PDB file of C-alpha atoms and ligand atoms in Angstrom:
ATOM      1  CA  MET A   1     161.306 106.351 153.670  1.00 82.00           C
ATOM      2  CA  TYR A   2     161.034 109.756 151.701  1.00 83.00           C
ATOM      3  CA  ASP A   3     157.223 109.149 151.338  1.00 84.00           C
ATOM      4  CA  TYR A   4     156.962 108.947 155.074  1.00 86.00           C
ATOM      5  CA  TYR A   5     159.392 112.078 155.614  1.00 85.00           C
ATOM      6  CA  LEU A   6     156.949 113.797 153.098  1.00 85.00           C
ATOM      7  CA  GLY A   7     153.982 112.931 155.166  1.00 83.00           C
ATOM      8  CA  GLY A   8     152.800 110.392 152.451  1.00 81.00           C
ATOM      9  CA  LYS A   9     150.482 107.421 153.018  1.00 80.00           C
ATOM     10  CA  ASP A  10     152.459 105.026 150.760  1.00 77.00           C
ATOM     11  CA  ASN A  11     155.213 103.561 153.159  1.00 82.00           C
ATOM     12  CA  PHE A  12     155.581 100.086 154.876  1.00 86.00           C
ATOM     13  CA  GLN A  13     156.400  99.201 158.612  1.00 92.00           C
ATOM     14  CA  VAL A  14     160.006  98.604 157.125  1.00 89.00           C
ATOM     15  CA  ASP A  15     160.373 101.959 156.056  1.00 84.00           C
ATOM     16  CA  ARG A  16     158.952 103.670 159.047  1.00 90.00           C
ATOM     17  CA  ASP A  17     161.001 101.749 161.288  1.00 89.00           C
ATOM     18  CA  ALA A  18     164.186 102.931 159.303  1.00 84.00           C
ATOM     19  CA  ALA A  19     163.165 106.378 158.945  1.00 85.00           C
ATOM     20  CA  ASP A  20     162.220 106.710 162.621  1.00 88.00           C
ATOM     21  CA  GLU A  21     165.648 105.247 163.592  1.00 84.00           C
ATOM     22  CA  MET A  22     167.244 108.166 161.542  1.00 81.00           C
ATOM     23  CA  LEU A  23     164.982 110.567 162.548  1.00 83.00           C
ATOM     24  CA  GLY A  24     165.739 110.007 166.110  1.00 83.00           C
ATOM     25  CA  VAL A  25     169.319 111.045 165.418  1.00 78.00           C
ATOM     26  CA  VAL A  26     168.926 113.658 162.672  1.00 82.00           C
ATOM     27  CA  PRO A  27     165.480 115.200 163.357  1.00 83.00           C
ATOM     28  CA  GLU A  28     165.872 117.954 160.406  1.00 85.00           C
ATOM     29  CA  LEU A  29     165.671 115.270 157.737  1.00 85.00           C
ATOM     30  CA  PHE A  30     161.966 115.658 157.966  1.00 87.00           C
ATOM     31  CA  ARG A  31     162.932 119.402 156.725  1.00 92.00           C
ATOM     32  CA  ALA A  32     165.140 118.482 154.477  1.00 92.00           C
ATOM     33  CA  ALA A  33     163.054 116.114 152.402  1.00 92.00           C
ATOM     34  CA  ARG A  34     160.230 118.896 152.131  1.00 93.00           C
ATOM     35  CA  GLU A  35     163.209 121.415 150.977  1.00 96.00           C
ATOM     36  CA  ASN A  36     163.481 118.818 148.295  1.00 97.00           C
ATOM     37  CA  ARG A  37     160.137 118.183 146.797  1.00 96.00           C
ATOM     38  CA  SER A  38     159.992 122.276 147.300  1.00 97.00           C
ATOM     39  CA  PHE A  39     162.747 122.496 145.044  1.00 98.00           C
ATOM     40  CA  LEU A  40     161.666 119.877 142.633  1.00 98.00           C
ATOM     41  CA  ARG A  41     158.206 121.772 142.206  1.00 98.00           C
ATOM     42  CA  ARG A  42     159.765 125.336 141.863  1.00 98.00           C
ATOM     43  CA  ALA A  43     162.045 124.250 139.311  1.00 98.00           C
ATOM     44  CA  VAL A  44     159.593 122.422 137.288  1.00 98.00           C
ATOM     45  CA  ARG A  45     157.293 125.368 137.566  1.00 98.00           C
ATOM     46  CA  ASP A  46     159.836 127.751 136.178  1.00 98.00           C
ATOM     47  CA  LEU A  47     160.657 125.366 133.359  1.00 98.00           C
ATOM     48  CA  ALA A  48     157.154 125.108 132.518  1.00 98.00           C
ATOM     49  CA  PHE A  49     156.378 128.876 132.689  1.00 97.00           C
ATOM     50  CA  SER A  50     159.124 129.511 130.343  1.00 96.00           C
ATOM     51  CA  GLY A  51     158.198 126.812 127.768  1.00 96.00           C
ATOM     52  CA  VAL A  52     159.285 123.411 128.426  1.00 98.00           C
ATOM     53  CA  ASP A  53     156.563 121.019 128.255  1.00 98.00           C
ATOM     54  CA  GLN A  54     158.407 117.484 127.988  1.00 98.00           C
ATOM     55  CA  PHE A  55     159.866 116.060 131.277  1.00 98.00           C
ATOM     56  CA  ILE A  56     162.212 113.023 132.130  1.00 98.00           C
ATOM     57  CA  ASP A  57     161.741 112.385 135.886  1.00 98.00           C
ATOM     58  CA  ILE A  58     164.714 109.543 136.883  1.00 98.00           C
ATOM     59  CA  GLY A  59     164.105 108.616 140.256  1.00 97.00           C
ATOM     60  CA  ALA A  60     160.859 109.540 140.095  1.00 96.00           C
ATOM     61  CA  GLY A  61     159.494 107.969 143.354  1.00 92.00           C
ATOM     62  CA  PHE A  62     155.761 107.450 144.795  1.00 86.00           C
ATOM     63  CA  PRO A  63     153.374 109.727 143.283  1.00 84.00           C
ATOM     64  CA  THR A  64     152.908 112.111 146.334  1.00 81.00           C
ATOM     65  CA  ARG A  65     151.402 115.726 146.439  1.00 76.00           C
ATOM     66  CA  GLU A  66     152.365 117.960 143.547  1.00 86.00           C
ATOM     67  CA  ASN A  67     153.651 115.732 141.221  1.00 93.00           C
ATOM     68  CA  VAL A  68     155.903 116.744 138.618  1.00 96.00           C
ATOM     69  CA  HIS A  69     153.268 116.239 135.730  1.00 95.00           C
ATOM     70  CA  GLU A  70     150.486 118.445 138.074  1.00 95.00           C
ATOM     71  CA  THR A  71     153.104 121.242 138.531  1.00 97.00           C
ATOM     72  CA  ALA A  72     153.946 120.799 134.584  1.00 97.00           C
ATOM     73  CA  GLU A  73     150.419 120.684 133.796  1.00 95.00           C
ATOM     74  CA  ALA A  74     149.401 124.105 135.865  1.00 96.00           C
ATOM     75  CA  TYR A  75     152.164 126.166 134.496  1.00 97.00           C
ATOM     76  CA  ARG A  76     152.250 124.508 131.124  1.00 97.00           C
ATOM     77  CA  PRO A  77     148.885 122.720 129.857  1.00 96.00           C
ATOM     78  CA  GLY A  78     149.581 119.822 127.360  1.00 95.00           C
ATOM     79  CA  SER A  79     153.071 119.001 129.186  1.00 97.00           C
ATOM     80  CA  ARG A  80     154.265 115.288 128.675  1.00 96.00           C
ATOM     81  CA  VAL A  81     156.216 113.414 131.661  1.00 96.00           C
ATOM     82  CA  VAL A  82     157.929 110.418 131.708  1.00 96.00           C
ATOM     83  CA  TYR A  83     158.368 108.975 134.839  1.00 96.00           C
ATOM     84  CA  VAL A  84     161.441 106.868 135.530  1.00 97.00           C
ATOM     85  CA  ASP A  85     162.485 104.554 138.566  1.00 97.00           C
ATOM     86  CA  ASN A  86     164.036 101.101 139.099  1.00 96.00           C
ATOM     87  CA  ASP A  87     162.087 100.037 142.120  1.00 93.00           C
ATOM     88  CA  PRO A  88     159.531  97.956 141.026  1.00 93.00           C
ATOM     89  CA  VAL A  89     157.229  98.631 144.192  1.00 88.00           C
ATOM     90  CA  VAL A  90     157.088 102.233 143.442  1.00 89.00           C
ATOM     91  CA  LEU A  91     156.703 101.396 139.724  1.00 92.00           C
ATOM     92  CA  ALA A  92     153.408  99.409 140.884  1.00 91.00           C
ATOM     93  CA  HIS A  93     151.912 102.257 142.661  1.00 88.00           C
ATOM     94  CA  ALA A  94     153.086 104.731 140.049  1.00 89.00           C
ATOM     95  CA  ARG A  95     151.259 102.717 137.385  1.00 88.00           C
ATOM     96  CA  ALA A  96     147.886 102.399 139.510  1.00 88.00           C
ATOM     97  CA  LEU A  97     147.548 105.946 140.436  1.00 83.00           C
ATOM     98  CA  LEU A  98     148.678 107.290 137.033  1.00 84.00           C
ATOM     99  CA  ALA A  99     147.180 104.968 134.941  1.00 78.00           C
ATOM    100  CA  ARG A 100     144.435 107.596 133.704  1.00 80.00           C
ATOM    101  CA  GLU A 101     146.747 110.314 133.056  1.00 80.00           C
ATOM    102  CA  ARG A 102     147.165 110.607 129.100  1.00 82.00           C
ATOM    103  CA  ALA A 103     150.127 112.551 129.137  1.00 90.00           C
ATOM    104  CA  VAL A 104     152.138 110.408 131.638  1.00 93.00           C
ATOM    105  CA  ALA A 105     154.209 107.459 130.839  1.00 94.00           C
ATOM    106  CA  VAL A 106     155.735 105.245 133.603  1.00 94.00           C
ATOM    107  CA  VAL A 107     159.449 103.302 132.566  1.00 95.00           C
ATOM    108  CA  ARG A 108     161.320 100.881 134.488  1.00 96.00           C
ATOM    109  CA  ALA A 109     165.142 101.734 133.948  1.00 97.00           C
ATOM    110  CA  ASP A 110     168.284 102.187 136.080  1.00 98.00           C
ATOM    111  CA  ALA A 111     170.079 105.364 136.127  1.00 98.00           C
ATOM    112  CA  ARG A 112     173.118 103.095 136.311  1.00 98.00           C
ATOM    113  CA  ALA A 113     172.666 101.764 133.181  1.00 98.00           C
ATOM    114  CA  PRO A 114     172.206 104.901 131.053  1.00 98.00           C
ATOM    115  CA  GLY A 115     171.857 103.201 127.443  1.00 97.00           C
ATOM    116  CA  GLU A 116     169.080 100.938 128.440  1.00 98.00           C
ATOM    117  CA  LEU A 117     167.367 103.891 130.290  1.00 98.00           C
ATOM    118  CA  ILE A 118     167.782 106.205 127.264  1.00 97.00           C
ATOM    119  CA  ASP A 119     166.399 103.192 124.873  1.00 97.00           C
ATOM    120  CA  ARG A 120     163.454 102.984 127.108  1.00 96.00           C
ATOM    121  CA  VAL A 121     162.742 107.005 127.109  1.00 96.00           C
ATOM    122  CA  CYS A 122     163.291 107.147 123.076  1.00 94.00           C
ATOM    123  CA  GLU A 123     160.777 104.556 122.639  1.00 93.00           C
ATOM    124  CA  PRO A 124     158.102 106.305 119.843  1.00 92.00           C
ATOM    125  CA  GLY A 125     155.731 108.616 121.486  1.00 91.00           C
ATOM    126  CA  LEU A 126     157.124 109.431 124.454  1.00 94.00           C
ATOM    127  CA  ILE A 127     159.784 112.276 124.103  1.00 96.00           C
ATOM    128  CA  ASP A 128     160.356 114.543 121.173  1.00 97.00           C
ATOM    129  CA  PHE A 129     164.178 115.258 121.629  1.00 97.00           C
ATOM    130  CA  ALA A 130     163.741 117.666 118.450  1.00 97.00           C
ATOM    131  CA  ARG A 131     162.386 119.871 121.000  1.00 97.00           C
ATOM    132  CA  PRO A 132     163.559 121.177 124.438  1.00 98.00           C
ATOM    133  CA  VAL A 133     163.204 118.612 127.167  1.00 98.00           C
ATOM    134  CA  ALA A 134     163.992 118.385 131.197  1.00 98.00           C
ATOM    135  CA  VAL A 135     165.773 115.841 132.666  1.00 98.00           C
ATOM    136  CA  LEU A 136     165.320 115.417 136.175  1.00 98.00           C
ATOM    137  CA  LEU A 137     167.812 113.879 138.330  1.00 98.00           C
ATOM    138  CA  VAL A 138     166.298 114.826 141.760  1.00 98.00           C
ATOM    139  CA  ALA A 139     167.293 112.968 145.032  1.00 97.00           C
ATOM    140  CA  VAL A 140     168.330 110.242 142.948  1.00 98.00           C
ATOM    141  CA  LEU A 141     172.229 110.158 141.935  1.00 98.00           C
ATOM    142  CA  HIS A 142     173.342 110.245 146.164  1.00 96.00           C
ATOM    143  CA  PHE A 143     171.722 106.515 145.517  1.00 95.00           C
ATOM    144  CA  VAL A 144     174.542 105.770 142.781  1.00 97.00           C
ATOM    145  CA  ALA A 145     178.076 104.945 144.095  1.00 96.00           C
ATOM    146  CA  ASP A 146     181.406 106.413 142.422  1.00 96.00           C
ATOM    147  CA  GLU A 147     181.989 102.978 140.716  1.00 96.00           C
ATOM    148  CA  ASP A 148     178.484 103.211 139.248  1.00 97.00           C
ATOM    149  CA  ASP A 149     179.892 106.527 137.739  1.00 97.00           C
ATOM    150  CA  PRO A 150     176.988 108.923 138.758  1.00 98.00           C
ATOM    151  CA  ALA A 151     177.542 111.597 135.925  1.00 98.00           C
ATOM    152  CA  ALA A 152     177.545 108.880 133.390  1.00 98.00           C
ATOM    153  CA  VAL A 153     173.455 109.103 132.773  1.00 98.00           C
ATOM    154  CA  ILE A 154     174.404 113.168 132.573  1.00 98.00           C
ATOM    155  CA  ARG A 155     176.940 112.406 129.990  1.00 98.00           C
ATOM    156  CA  ALA A 156     174.603 109.890 128.027  1.00 98.00           C
ATOM    157  CA  PHE A 157     171.702 112.200 127.976  1.00 98.00           C
ATOM    158  CA  ARG A 158     173.696 115.508 126.972  1.00 98.00           C
ATOM    159  CA  PRO A 159     174.013 115.162 123.294  1.00 97.00           C
ATOM    160  CA  LEU A 160     170.320 114.041 122.729  1.00 97.00           C
ATOM    161  CA  MET A 161     169.133 117.211 124.474  1.00 98.00           C
ATOM    162  CA  ALA A 162     167.933 119.942 121.730  1.00 98.00           C
ATOM    163  CA  PRO A 163     169.311 123.737 122.786  1.00 97.00           C
ATOM    164  CA  GLY A 164     166.976 125.154 125.320  1.00 97.00           C
ATOM    165  CA  SER A 165     166.795 122.001 127.150  1.00 98.00           C
ATOM    166  CA  HIS A 166     167.561 121.663 130.691  1.00 98.00           C
ATOM    167  CA  LEU A 167     168.989 119.311 133.595  1.00 98.00           C
ATOM    168  CA  VAL A 168     167.898 119.695 136.874  1.00 98.00           C
ATOM    169  CA  VAL A 169     169.839 117.977 139.852  1.00 98.00           C
ATOM    170  CA  ALA A 170     169.500 117.717 143.624  1.00 98.00           C
ATOM    171  CA  HIS A 171     171.630 115.890 145.929  1.00 98.00           C
ATOM    172  CA  GLY A 172     172.464 114.981 149.237  1.00 95.00           C
ATOM    173  CA  THR A 173     175.475 116.770 150.816  1.00 93.00           C
ATOM    174  CA  ARG A 174     177.866 116.243 153.912  1.00 85.00           C
ATOM    175  CA  SER A 175     177.433 119.824 154.633  1.00 79.00           C
ATOM    176  CA  ALA A 176     175.402 119.036 157.454  1.00 72.00           C
ATOM    177  CA  GLY A 177     177.815 118.151 159.934  1.00 71.00           C
ATOM    178  CA  SER A 178     179.849 114.786 160.271  1.00 68.00           C
ATOM    179  CA  ARG A 179     178.010 113.239 162.796  1.00 73.00           C
ATOM    180  CA  ALA A 180     174.932 113.646 161.215  1.00 75.00           C
ATOM    181  CA  VAL A 181     176.172 112.320 158.395  1.00 77.00           C
ATOM    182  CA  GLU A 182     177.757 109.243 159.915  1.00 78.00           C
ATOM    183  CA  LYS A 183     174.255 108.420 161.276  1.00 76.00           C
ATOM    184  CA  VAL A 184     172.528 108.889 157.948  1.00 76.00           C
ATOM    185  CA  THR A 185     174.916 106.972 155.662  1.00 79.00           C
ATOM    186  CA  GLY A 186     174.900 104.008 158.458  1.00 76.00           C
ATOM    187  CA  ALA A 187     171.057 103.735 158.875  1.00 71.00           C
ATOM    188  CA  TYR A 188     170.851 104.017 154.722  1.00 73.00           C
ATOM    189  CA  SER A 189     173.649 100.958 154.740  1.00 73.00           C
ATOM    190  CA  ARG A 190     170.691  98.903 156.020  1.00 67.00           C
ATOM    191  CA  ALA A 191     168.027  99.907 153.489  1.00 66.00           C
ATOM    192  CA  THR A 192     167.827  98.963 150.104  1.00 66.00           C
ATOM    193  CA  ALA A 193     169.741 101.542 148.394  1.00 71.00           C
ATOM    194  CA  SER A 194     172.867 102.843 150.301  1.00 86.00           C
ATOM    195  CA  VAL A 195     173.679 106.587 150.330  1.00 88.00           C
ATOM    196  CA  HIS A 196     176.441 108.366 148.677  1.00 92.00           C
ATOM    197  CA  LEU A 197     176.332 112.063 149.820  1.00 93.00           C
ATOM    198  CA  ARG A 198     178.594 114.426 148.129  1.00 95.00           C
ATOM    199  CA  ASP A 199     180.177 118.002 148.471  1.00 94.00           C
ATOM    200  CA  PRO A 200     178.928 120.916 146.774  1.00 96.00           C
ATOM    201  CA  GLU A 201     181.860 121.368 144.423  1.00 97.00           C
ATOM    202  CA  ARG A 202     181.443 117.445 143.455  1.00 97.00           C
ATOM    203  CA  ILE A 203     177.827 118.175 142.469  1.00 98.00           C
ATOM    204  CA  GLU A 204     178.079 121.188 140.992  1.00 98.00           C
ATOM    205  CA  GLY A 205     180.654 119.158 138.461  1.00 98.00           C
ATOM    206  CA  PHE A 206     177.662 117.484 137.307  1.00 98.00           C
ATOM    207  CA  PHE A 207     176.648 120.381 135.367  1.00 98.00           C
ATOM    208  CA  ASP A 208     179.655 120.225 133.031  1.00 97.00           C
ATOM    209  CA  GLY A 209     178.618 121.348 129.484  1.00 96.00           C
ATOM    210  CA  PHE A 210     175.326 123.244 130.693  1.00 98.00           C
ATOM    211  CA  ASP A 211     175.114 126.782 131.447  1.00 98.00           C
ATOM    212  CA  MET A 212     173.812 127.322 134.883  1.00 98.00           C
ATOM    213  CA  VAL A 213     170.459 129.505 134.922  1.00 98.00           C
ATOM    214  CA  GLU A 214     170.293 132.281 137.554  1.00 98.00           C
ATOM    215  CA  PRO A 215     171.172 131.939 140.969  1.00 98.00           C
ATOM    216  CA  GLY A 216     173.726 128.903 139.851  1.00 98.00           C
ATOM    217  CA  ALA A 217     173.904 125.731 142.131  1.00 98.00           C
ATOM    218  CA  ARG A 218     173.011 126.365 145.619  1.00 98.00           C
ATOM    219  CA  PHE A 219     171.812 124.766 148.769  1.00 97.00           C
ATOM    220  CA  LEU A 220     168.079 124.085 147.638  1.00 98.00           C
ATOM    221  CA  PRO A 221     166.224 126.584 150.298  1.00 98.00           C
ATOM    222  CA  TRP A 222     168.315 129.116 148.592  1.00 98.00           C
ATOM    223  CA  TRP A 223     167.312 128.677 144.827  1.00 98.00           C
ATOM    224  CA  ARG A 224     164.602 130.973 144.229  1.00 98.00           C
ATOM    225  CA  PRO A 225     163.060 130.264 147.499  1.00 98.00           C
ATOM    226  CA  ASP A 226     159.369 131.564 147.596  1.00 96.00           C
ATOM    227  CA  PRO A 227     158.587 134.647 149.798  1.00 94.00           C
ATOM    228  CA  GLU A 228     157.041 132.539 152.447  1.00 93.00           C
ATOM    229  CA  ASP A 229     159.910 130.291 152.773  1.00 94.00           C
ATOM    230  CA  ASP A 230     161.508 130.500 156.263  1.00 92.00           C
ATOM    231  CA  LEU A 231     165.502 130.664 155.504  1.00 95.00           C
ATOM    232  CA  ASP A 232     166.514 131.126 159.116  1.00 94.00           C
ATOM    233  CA  ALA A 233     165.171 127.467 159.707  1.00 91.00           C
ATOM    234  CA  ALA A 234     166.646 125.831 156.543  1.00 95.00           C
ATOM    235  CA  THR A 235     169.248 123.013 156.202  1.00 93.00           C
ATOM    236  CA  ARG A 236     172.175 122.483 154.120  1.00 93.00           C
ATOM    237  CA  TRP A 237     171.347 118.537 153.328  1.00 93.00           C
ATOM    238  CA  ASN A 238     170.742 119.132 149.679  1.00 96.00           C
ATOM    239  CA  PHE A 239     172.543 121.271 147.106  1.00 98.00           C
ATOM    240  CA  GLY A 240     171.588 121.389 143.106  1.00 98.00           C
ATOM    241  CA  GLY A 241     170.530 123.588 140.832  1.00 98.00           C
ATOM    242  CA  VAL A 242     169.316 123.854 136.735  1.00 98.00           C
ATOM    243  CA  GLY A 243     171.838 124.020 133.831  1.00 98.00           C
ATOM    244  CA  ARG A 244     170.644 124.990 130.395  1.00 98.00           C
ATOM    245  CA  VAL A 245     171.782 123.637 127.186  1.00 98.00           C
ATOM    246  CA  PRO A 246     172.933 126.700 125.283  1.00 92.00           C
ATOM    247  CA  GLU A 247     171.119 127.843 122.323  1.00 86.00           C
TER     248      GLU A 247
HETATM  249  C1  SAM B 301     164.262 110.287 147.498  1.00 63.63           C
HETATM  250  S1  SAM B 301     163.550 109.467 146.256  1.00 63.63           S
HETATM  251  C2  SAM B 301     163.321 110.898 145.235  1.00 63.63           C
HETATM  252  C3  SAM B 301     161.819 111.239 144.523  1.00 63.63           C
HETATM  253  C4  SAM B 301     162.092 112.225 143.669  1.00 63.63           C
HETATM  254  N1  SAM B 301     162.576 112.178 142.405  1.00 63.63           N
HETATM  255  C5  SAM B 301     161.642 113.811 144.521  1.00 63.63           C
HETATM  256  O1  SAM B 301     162.615 114.039 144.558  1.00 63.63           O
HETATM  257  O2  SAM B 301     160.772 113.882 145.465  1.00 63.63           O
HETATM  258  C6  SAM B 301     164.297 108.567 145.294  1.00 63.63           C
HETATM  259  C7  SAM B 301     164.134 107.779 143.954  1.00 63.63           C
HETATM  260  O3  SAM B 301     165.157 107.412 143.594  1.00 63.63           O
HETATM  261  C8  SAM B 301     164.692 105.999 143.177  1.00 63.63           C
HETATM  262  N2  SAM B 301     166.055 105.276 142.558  1.00 63.63           N
HETATM  263  C9  SAM B 301     167.373 104.895 143.406  1.00 63.63           C
HETATM  264  N3  SAM B 301     168.162 104.328 142.574  1.00 63.63           N
HETATM  265  C10 SAM B 301     167.885 104.504 141.493  1.00 63.63           C
HETATM  266  C11 SAM B 301     168.472 104.101 140.071  1.00 63.63           C
HETATM  267  N4  SAM B 301     169.711 103.598 140.290  1.00 63.63           N
HETATM  268  N5  SAM B 301     167.933 104.339 139.054  1.00 63.63           N
HETATM  269  C12 SAM B 301     166.590 104.690 138.972  1.00 63.63           C
HETATM  270  N6  SAM B 301     165.851 105.207 139.849  1.00 63.63           N
HETATM  271  C13 SAM B 301     166.619 104.844 141.315  1.00 63.63           C
HETATM  272  C14 SAM B 301     164.297 105.206 144.179  1.00 63.63           C
HETATM  273  O4  SAM B 301     163.547 104.260 144.025  1.00 63.63           O
HETATM  274  C15 SAM B 301     163.313 106.414 144.670  1.00 63.63           C
HETATM  275  O5  SAM B 301     162.063 106.337 144.093  1.00 63.63           O
END
């Protein structure tokens, strides 16, 4: 569904039908998906530019335009990216499309089972945890229910993250208005993963133990917008930011 919102071609009729149903009632989801992807690009760009060259992208999704490894490589040549997802269809596409990329690994693991996820990411040759790493949880924790403890994966990674490491979180909110929120959660309840939108304060709490980098947690369009971004039309569907492990 997300790939369809982004204008991608890697989606199936069943995804398009569910996505169209949602766009019928909440047309701004198109914009919200692009705002999320744009935040991901800006965050990776700024981290790579500041010297981070290892990225663990959890809930990576289908390879699409401006993938994490492409942005990282553009700003920090030699960057290494480990893509993690729990959807076998996503993984099959990712492996096929990224097979020729030497600095990219694709791993099947679930954010709700952080111990196993970390075991996979710690396999030799993937990530050097003695050096700074960026852990990306972009548009994925809202697929983890409260009873599955969405913060557990962050707590599990935190002790492994060397000083100078970063956490990037983007998460769907309820701030867009209750009718729209009801429609979206209702439509997703019929999809493979139900969605759990959360309030900005709760999302900010995911950064406990990290120092927030400027400008702090924001609705995504307001996080270091590019000069050409049209903030008048921006939505409040997604909230997040970047935290840093203190030196
Ligand atoms: C909306 S896409 C986000 C893609 C990308 N991170 C972005 O923001 O552009 C969400 C992805 O998270 C994956 N996902 C959902 N729940 C997950 C879980 N518990 N563990 C790992 N991946 C998960 C889905 O399969 C999907 O590929």
